[in-house]
Coordinates of C-alpha atoms in Angstrom, one line a residue:
M1 CA -14.1 15.8 10.9
K2 CA -12.5 18.0 13.6
V3 CA -9.0 17.1 14.4
P4 CA -8.9 17.4 18.2
S5 CA -12.1 15.3 18.4
V6 CA -11.4 12.5 16.2
V7 CA -7.8 12.4 17.4
S8 CA -9.0 12.2 21.1
S9 CA -11.5 9.7 20.3
L10 CA -8.6 7.3 18.5
L11 CA -6.5 8.0 21.5
L12 CA -9.0 6.9 24.1
L13 CA -10.2 3.8 22.0
A14 CA -6.2 2.9 22.1
G15 CA -6.7 3.0 25.8
T16 CA -10.0 1.3 26.4
T17 CA -10.9 -0.4 23.2
T18 CA -14.1 -2.4 23.5
V19 CA -15.6 -5.2 21.1
T20 CA -18.8 -6.5 20.6
A21 CA -20.6 -10.0 21.8
A22 CA -20.5 -11.3 18.4
S23 CA -16.6 -10.7 18.2
V24 CA -16.1 -12.9 20.7
L25 CA -18.8 -15.4 20.6
G26 CA -19.3 -15.6 16.9
K27 CA -17.5 -17.2 14.1
S28 CA -14.9 -14.6 13.8
P29 CA -12.1 -14.4 16.5
H30 CA -11.7 -10.6 15.8
P31 CA -14.1 -7.8 15.4
A32 CA -15.0 -6.2 12.1
S33 CA -14.8 -9.7 10.5
P34 CA -16.3 -9.2 7.0
H35 CA -18.7 -12.1 8.0
S36 CA -19.9 -10.0 11.2
Q37 CA -23.8 -8.9 11.2
P38 CA -23.8 -5.2 12.4
Q39 CA -27.8 -5.6 13.6
Q40 CA -26.8 -8.3 15.6
L41 CA -23.9 -6.6 17.6
Q42 CA -24.3 -5.5 21.1
Q43 CA -21.8 -2.8 22.3
Q44 CA -20.2 -3.4 25.5
Q45 CA -18.4 -1.6 28.0
P46 CA -14.6 -1.2 28.6
L47 CA -13.2 -4.1 31.0
Q48 CA -11.9 -1.5 33.8
A49 CA -15.7 0.0 33.7
T50 CA -17.0 -3.2 34.8
S51 CA -17.3 -4.9 38.1
E52 CA -17.2 -8.4 37.2
D53 CA -14.1 -8.4 35.9
A54 CA -12.6 -8.4 39.6
G55 CA -14.2 -11.8 40.0
S56 CA -13.5 -13.3 36.7
F57 CA -11.4 -16.4 37.7
A58 CA -9.9 -19.2 35.9
D59 CA -7.8 -22.1 36.4
K60 CA -4.3 -21.1 36.5
H61 CA -3.4 -23.7 34.0
D62 CA -5.8 -22.3 31.5
L63 CA -4.3 -18.8 30.8
N64 CA -4.0 -19.2 27.0
R65 CA -8.0 -19.8 27.0
I66 CA -8.4 -16.6 28.8
I67 CA -6.2 -14.8 26.2
D68 CA -8.4 -16.5 23.4
Q69 CA -11.4 -14.8 24.8
S70 CA -9.9 -11.4 24.1
P71 CA -9.7 -10.5 20.4
L72 CA -7.1 -7.7 20.8
L73 CA -5.3 -9.8 23.5
S74 CA -5.1 -12.8 21.0
F75 CA -4.4 -10.6 18.2
H76 CA -1.3 -9.1 20.3
R77 CA -0.2 -12.7 21.2
D78 CA -0.4 -13.7 17.5
I79 CA 2.2 -11.1 16.5
V80 CA 4.3 -11.3 19.3
K81 CA 4.9 -15.2 18.8
I82 CA 6.3 -14.1 15.6
E83 CA 9.8 -13.2 15.3
S84 CA 10.6 -9.9 14.0
I85 CA 14.1 -9.0 14.6
S86 CA 15.2 -6.1 12.4
E87 CA 15.7 -7.3 8.8
N88 CA 13.3 -10.5 9.5
E89 CA 10.0 -9.0 9.7
A90 CA 8.3 -10.7 6.7
D91 CA 6.5 -13.0 8.4
V92 CA 4.6 -11.0 10.9
G93 CA 4.2 -8.5 8.0
D94 CA 2.3 -11.3 6.0
F95 CA 0.2 -12.1 9.0
I96 CA -1.0 -8.3 9.6
I97 CA -1.6 -7.8 5.8
Q98 CA -3.8 -10.9 5.7
F99 CA -5.6 -9.8 9.0
L100 CA -6.2 -6.4 7.3
Q101 CA -7.5 -7.5 3.9
E102 CA -10.2 -9.8 5.7
R103 CA -11.5 -6.6 6.9
D104 CA -11.9 -5.0 3.6
F105 CA -8.7 -2.8 3.8
K106 CA -6.9 -1.8 0.8
V107 CA -3.2 -2.9 1.8
E108 CA -0.2 -1.6 -0.1
K109 CA 2.8 -3.7 0.4
Q110 CA 5.8 -1.4 0.2
V111 CA 8.5 -3.4 -0.9
I112 CA 11.9 -2.0 0.4
E113 CA 15.1 -2.4 -2.0
E114 CA 17.3 -2.8 0.9
T115 CA 17.8 -6.7 2.0
G116 CA 19.2 -8.3 5.1
S117 CA 22.7 -9.3 5.4
N118 CA 21.6 -13.0 4.9
N119 CA 21.4 -13.5 1.0
E120 CA 18.3 -15.7 2.0
S121 CA 16.5 -13.0 3.7
K122 CA 13.2 -12.8 2.8
P123 CA 11.9 -9.2 1.1
R124 CA 11.3 -6.4 3.7
F125 CA 8.2 -4.2 3.1
N126 CA 6.2 -1.5 5.0
I127 CA 2.5 -1.9 5.2
Y128 CA 0.2 1.0 4.2
A129 CA -3.5 0.0 4.8
Y130 CA -7.0 2.1 4.9
P131 CA -10.4 0.9 4.3
A132 CA -11.1 0.1 0.8
S133 CA -14.2 2.1 0.3
N134 CA -12.7 5.3 1.8
G135 CA -9.4 6.3 -0.2
P136 CA -6.1 7.6 1.3
P137 CA -6.4 8.4 4.7
K138 CA -6.7 12.0 6.4
I139 CA -5.1 10.7 9.8
L140 CA -2.4 8.1 9.8
L141 CA -1.6 6.0 12.7
T142 CA 1.7 4.4 12.6
S143 CA 4.3 2.2 14.6
H144 CA 7.2 -0.4 13.7
I145 CA 6.9 -4.2 13.7
D146 CA 10.5 -5.1 13.9
T147 CA 12.1 -5.5 17.4
V148 CA 15.3 -5.4 19.1
P149 CA 17.3 -9.1 19.4
P150 CA 17.5 -11.4 21.0
F151 CA 14.0 -13.1 20.3
I152 CA 12.1 -13.9 23.4
P153 CA 9.1 -16.4 23.1
Y154 CA 5.6 -15.2 23.8
S155 CA 4.8 -16.6 27.6
L156 CA 2.0 -16.3 30.1
D157 CA 2.9 -16.5 33.8
L158 CA 1.6 -15.6 37.3
P159 CA 3.1 -13.3 39.3
T160 CA 4.3 -14.7 42.9
G161 CA 1.4 -14.3 45.1
S162 CA -1.3 -13.9 42.8
A163 CA -2.8 -16.9 42.7
S164 CA -5.6 -18.1 45.4
A165 CA -6.8 -21.2 46.1
G166 CA -5.9 -22.6 42.8
K167 CA -7.6 -19.7 40.9
V168 CA -5.9 -16.6 39.4
R169 CA -7.6 -13.3 38.2
R170 CA -7.2 -12.3 34.7
E171 CA -5.8 -9.1 35.6
D172 CA -2.9 -10.8 37.2
I173 CA -1.4 -12.5 34.3
L174 CA 1.9 -11.7 33.2
I175 CA 2.5 -11.4 29.5
S176 CA 6.2 -11.6 28.2
G177 CA 7.9 -12.0 24.9
R178 CA 10.0 -9.6 22.8
G179 CA 8.0 -7.0 21.3
S180 CA 5.1 -7.4 23.7
V181 CA 5.7 -3.8 24.8
D182 CA 7.9 -2.4 22.2
A183 CA 6.0 -1.9 19.6
K184 CA 3.5 -4.6 19.0
A185 CA 1.5 -3.5 22.0
S186 CA 1.2 -0.2 20.0
V187 CA 0.6 -2.0 16.7
A188 CA -2.3 -4.0 18.4
A189 CA -4.0 -0.9 19.6
Q190 CA -3.6 1.1 16.5
V191 CA -5.4 -1.8 14.7
F192 CA -8.1 -2.2 17.2
A193 CA -8.8 1.4 17.5
V194 CA -9.3 2.0 14.0
L195 CA -11.5 -0.9 13.5
E196 CA -13.9 0.1 16.4
Y197 CA -13.8 3.8 15.2
L198 CA -15.0 2.7 12.0
E199 CA -17.8 0.7 13.5
K200 CA -19.1 3.7 14.3
D201 CA -18.2 5.8 11.5
P202 CA -17.6 3.7 8.5
D203 CA -16.8 6.8 6.3
A204 CA -13.9 7.8 8.7
S205 CA -10.7 8.5 6.9
L206 CA -8.1 6.8 8.8
G207 CA -5.1 4.6 7.7
L208 CA -2.3 2.5 9.0
L209 CA 1.4 2.7 8.4
F210 CA 3.6 -0.4 9.9
V211 CA 7.1 0.1 8.9
V212 CA 10.5 -2.1 9.3
G213 CA 13.8 -1.3 10.3
E214 CA 13.1 1.1 13.7
E215 CA 15.2 -0.4 15.7
R216 CA 18.1 -0.1 13.5
S217 CA 18.5 3.0 11.1
G218 CA 14.9 3.9 10.2
T219 CA 15.0 2.1 7.0
G220 CA 11.2 1.6 6.5
M221 CA 10.2 5.2 7.5
K222 CA 12.9 6.5 5.4
Y223 CA 11.8 4.6 2.4
F224 CA 7.8 5.8 3.1
S225 CA 9.1 9.3 3.5
Q226 CA 10.9 9.3 0.0
S227 CA 8.0 7.5 -2.1
P228 CA 5.2 8.7 -3.8
L229 CA 2.7 7.7 -0.9
N230 CA 4.2 10.7 0.9
T231 CA 2.7 13.1 -1.1
S232 CA 3.0 16.6 -1.5
P233 CA 0.7 18.2 0.1
P234 CA 0.4 15.4 2.5
T235 CA -3.3 13.9 1.9
F236 CA -3.3 13.4 5.7
H237 CA -3.5 15.9 8.3
T238 CA -2.8 14.0 11.3
V239 CA 0.1 11.4 12.3
I240 CA -0.3 9.3 15.7
F241 CA 3.1 7.5 16.1
G242 CA 3.1 4.7 18.4
E243 CA 5.4 4.1 21.0
P244 CA 5.5 2.9 24.7
T245 CA 4.4 6.1 26.5
D246 CA 2.2 5.1 29.4
L247 CA -0.5 6.5 27.8
A248 CA 0.9 9.9 28.2
L249 CA 1.0 12.3 25.4
V250 CA 4.3 13.2 24.6
S251 CA 5.6 16.6 24.1
G252 CA 8.8 15.7 22.6
H253 CA 11.7 13.4 22.5
K254 CA 15.4 13.5 22.6
G255 CA 17.5 13.6 19.4
A256 CA 20.2 11.1 18.7
L257 CA 23.6 10.9 17.4
V258 CA 26.0 7.4 17.2
F259 CA 29.4 7.6 16.7
K260 CA 32.3 5.0 16.8
V261 CA 36.1 5.4 18.1
T262 CA 38.7 3.4 16.6
A263 CA 42.3 2.8 17.7
K264 CA 45.1 1.8 15.8
G265 CA 48.3 -0.4 17.3
Q266 CA 51.0 -2.9 16.9
A267 CA 50.7 -6.3 17.6
A268 CA 53.4 -8.0 19.8
H269 CA 54.2 -10.8 22.2
S270 CA 52.7 -9.8 25.6
G271 CA 56.2 -10.9 27.2
Y272 CA 57.9 -8.1 25.1
P273 CA 55.1 -5.5 25.1
W274 CA 57.6 -2.6 24.0
L275 CA 57.8 -4.2 20.6
G276 CA 54.1 -3.2 20.1
R277 CA 51.5 -0.6 20.7
S278 CA 48.4 -1.3 22.6
A279 CA 45.5 -0.2 20.7
V280 CA 43.4 -0.5 24.2
S281 CA 45.8 1.2 26.0
A282 CA 45.2 4.2 23.5
I283 CA 41.9 4.0 23.4
L284 CA 41.1 4.2 27.2
P285 CA 41.8 7.8 28.0
A286 CA 39.2 8.8 25.2
L287 CA 36.7 6.4 26.5
A288 CA 37.0 7.5 30.3
R289 CA 36.6 11.3 29.1
L290 CA 33.6 10.5 27.0
D291 CA 31.9 8.4 29.6
Q292 CA 32.2 11.7 31.8
L293 CA 31.1 14.4 29.6
E294 CA 27.5 14.5 30.4
D295 CA 28.4 15.8 34.2
I296 CA 31.2 18.1 33.2
P297 CA 30.2 21.5 32.9
V298 CA 29.5 23.2 29.2
E299 CA 32.4 25.8 29.8
D300 CA 35.0 22.9 30.7
G301 CA 34.1 20.8 27.3
G302 CA 31.0 19.0 28.6
L303 CA 27.7 18.4 26.9
P304 CA 24.9 20.9 26.8
S305 CA 21.4 20.6 28.8
S306 CA 17.9 22.0 28.2
E307 CA 15.1 23.1 30.3
K308 CA 12.7 20.5 28.4
F309 CA 14.9 17.5 28.2
G310 CA 17.4 17.8 30.7
K311 CA 21.0 16.3 30.1
T312 CA 22.3 15.1 26.9
T313 CA 23.6 11.7 27.7
L314 CA 26.2 9.3 26.1
N315 CA 26.2 5.5 26.4
I316 CA 29.2 3.6 25.5
G317 CA 27.4 0.4 24.6
H318 CA 29.9 -1.8 22.5
V319 CA 33.7 -2.1 23.2
V320 CA 35.9 -4.4 21.2
G321 CA 39.7 -5.1 21.6
G322 CA 42.6 -7.3 20.8
V323 CA 42.6 -11.1 20.2
A324 CA 43.8 -13.0 23.1
P325 CA 45.7 -12.2 26.5
N326 CA 49.0 -12.8 25.5
V327 CA 48.8 -10.7 22.6
V328 CA 49.4 -6.6 22.5
P329 CA 46.1 -5.6 20.7
A330 CA 46.5 -4.5 17.2
S331 CA 43.2 -2.9 17.2
A332 CA 40.1 -1.7 19.4
Y333 CA 37.1 0.2 18.8
A334 CA 33.8 1.3 21.0
E335 CA 30.3 2.2 19.7
A336 CA 28.2 4.9 21.4
I337 CA 25.1 6.4 21.1
M338 CA 24.0 10.1 22.4
R339 CA 20.7 11.3 23.2
L340 CA 20.6 15.1 22.5
A341 CA 18.7 17.4 24.6
V342 CA 19.7 20.6 22.5
G343 CA 19.3 20.9 18.7
D344 CA 22.8 21.7 17.6
V345 CA 24.2 18.4 16.3
D346 CA 27.2 20.1 14.8
L347 CA 28.3 21.7 18.3
I348 CA 27.5 18.1 19.9
K349 CA 30.2 16.6 17.3
E350 CA 32.8 19.4 18.0
I351 CA 32.6 18.5 21.7
I352 CA 33.3 14.7 21.0
L353 CA 36.2 15.5 18.6
K354 CA 37.8 17.6 21.2
A355 CA 37.3 15.4 23.9
V356 CA 38.9 12.6 22.2
H357 CA 41.9 14.8 20.8
D358 CA 42.7 16.2 24.2
S359 CA 42.3 13.0 26.2
T360 CA 44.8 11.2 23.8
G361 CA 46.9 13.9 23.4
G362 CA 46.2 14.4 19.8
N363 CA 47.1 10.8 19.3
E364 CA 46.5 10.4 15.4
D365 CA 46.0 6.5 15.8
V366 CA 42.7 7.3 17.8
T367 CA 39.8 8.6 15.3
V368 CA 36.2 8.9 15.4
E369 CA 33.4 8.2 12.7
F370 CA 30.2 9.7 13.1
I371 CA 27.6 6.8 11.7
N372 CA 25.0 7.3 9.0
N373 CA 27.2 10.0 7.6
G374 CA 27.2 11.7 10.8
T375 CA 23.5 12.6 10.2
G376 CA 22.4 12.4 13.8
Y377 CA 19.2 14.7 14.5
P378 CA 18.0 16.9 17.2
P379 CA 15.1 16.7 19.5
V380 CA 11.8 16.4 18.1
D381 CA 8.6 18.1 19.3
F382 CA 4.9 16.8 19.2
D383 CA 1.6 18.3 19.3
T384 CA -0.2 18.0 22.7
D385 CA -3.6 19.7 22.0
V386 CA -5.8 17.0 23.0
D387 CA -7.3 17.4 26.6
G388 CA -7.7 14.6 29.3
F389 CA -3.9 13.2 28.7
N390 CA -0.9 13.5 31.0
V391 CA 2.2 15.1 29.1
T392 CA 5.5 14.0 29.2
T393 CA 8.7 14.0 27.4
V394 CA 10.8 10.9 26.6
N395 CA 14.4 10.3 26.2
Y396 CA 14.3 7.7 23.6
A397 CA 14.1 8.3 19.6
T398 CA 11.5 7.3 17.1
D399 CA 10.7 7.0 13.4
A400 CA 9.1 10.8 13.7
F401 CA 12.4 12.4 12.6
H402 CA 12.8 10.1 9.5
L403 CA 9.1 11.2 8.1
H404 CA 9.7 14.3 6.3
L405 CA 6.3 16.3 6.3
H406 CA 5.7 18.4 3.1
E407 CA 3.8 21.6 3.5
G408 CA 0.4 21.5 3.9
S409 CA -2.2 19.4 5.4
G410 CA -5.1 17.1 4.6
G411 CA -4.6 17.9 0.5
S412 CA -4.3 21.5 1.0
R413 CA -1.3 23.8 0.7
H414 CA -2.2 25.6 3.6
G415 CA -1.6 24.4 7.4
R416 CA 0.5 21.8 8.6
V417 CA 0.4 18.0 9.7
R418 CA -0.3 17.5 13.5
R419 CA 2.0 14.9 14.9
Y420 CA 1.2 12.9 18.2
L421 CA 3.4 10.4 20.0
Y422 CA 1.3 8.0 22.2
G423 CA 1.2 4.4 22.9
P424 CA 0.8 1.7 25.8
G425 CA 3.5 0.1 28.0
N426 CA 6.5 1.4 29.5
I427 CA 9.7 1.6 27.5
L428 CA 11.7 0.4 30.3
S429 CA 10.0 -3.1 30.1
R430 CA 12.0 -3.5 26.5
T431 CA 14.9 -4.6 28.4
A432 CA 13.7 -5.3 32.0
T433 CA 14.5 -8.8 33.3
T434 CA 10.8 -9.8 32.9
R435 CA 10.2 -8.1 29.6
G436 CA 6.8 -8.1 30.0
C437 CA 3.8 -6.6 31.7
L438 CA 0.7 -7.7 33.8
C439 CA -2.2 -8.7 31.5
G440 CA -4.5 -6.3 33.4
R441 CA -2.2 -3.1 32.6
L442 CA -1.9 -4.2 29.1
R443 CA -5.5 -4.7 28.7
R444 CA -6.2 -1.0 30.5
Q445 CA -3.4 0.6 28.3
F446 CA -3.6 -0.5 24.9
G447 CA -7.3 -1.7 24.7
G448 CA -9.2 -3.0 27.7
T449 CA -11.2 -5.3 26.2
R450 CA -14.5 -7.0 27.8
S451 CA -14.8 -10.6 26.7

């Protein structure tokens, strides 16, 4: 198989996945069921290529039935309904494993030794799967099954003004729920892209890797990377990472560095503040300076930028200080994350340390700790050598940095593994007020399935 043609086909399938009549109307609710009869299947066209979809109406109170008619959207609904905030991914993982095993996939449940903070937490595991008859994959599609908190239940709704005379177009249904975009849309798209490609070419060497902990520290991908499954040389020659990219190929994403600023003081009654030292007062000059760094010229101690990624940005996302209004605070801290546009992580650390030192007058009660043993990471570049796709860069980070690629490609000591970043949805939808997207857009983007 030629890499560009197969990759292009998989990417296109993830954008316009089609299903068969038997998949929708037969006994199995999903395509590639072990009970399917290939000779009875009739290939259908992508949803967006049909004219009848514009007229496919349903009662607005029967939205779930509309989702039921699409194997892709119903699978997406099933996994979004299962809460999988980081450290609680077991239930959705078990669901996906059962789904794949019923379709003759060999599934390796890669149990991670690390457990959640709750002693009663279920085991955490990655999912590594490929057709049982085909052996380890040459092309690996990967995404993550954990989400950020809080859990937001799956729901269907109608945007204002979409209904007409009690009817609604399927395209206008709004799907909401935590993970409906990041990244369970990619999970569903990759599963169905692989299933459909295997219907056309049963011998295709394709595999899936779904990891845990991406939203925290990349626990799942780090574990896979250090495991025997990540062979040397790599058995795979291509990895497709699934994240919300609006169906554009990403040429690179920014790096990241997380740090914590801590201030120590001395508690006292607020009526007698001179008897104590305010940790909040000590930390405020540092935070004010850090908050301005991205707009300060480099020669004046500001953060560097690059032509490809633009500014290096800094977000102070969590601040804690004191215990009560009438007590001089004895402690305070702030946590921040940086999105790095340049590759010199040590230079960025020096800029942070100098900014805190200078802004506080060298106050030894104000200190900086770089999280994860200071192992921030530089921007990551990806391949874009597939025609027919828009190309862009993104400001968020992914698991790609945590996957160490050994020398070689496809079982050979020669060559290198190609990496692509591609997926449905917009990253901004993850934290937007609605936290969802139009059903029509979702279907077009991560698998427009004619039902």
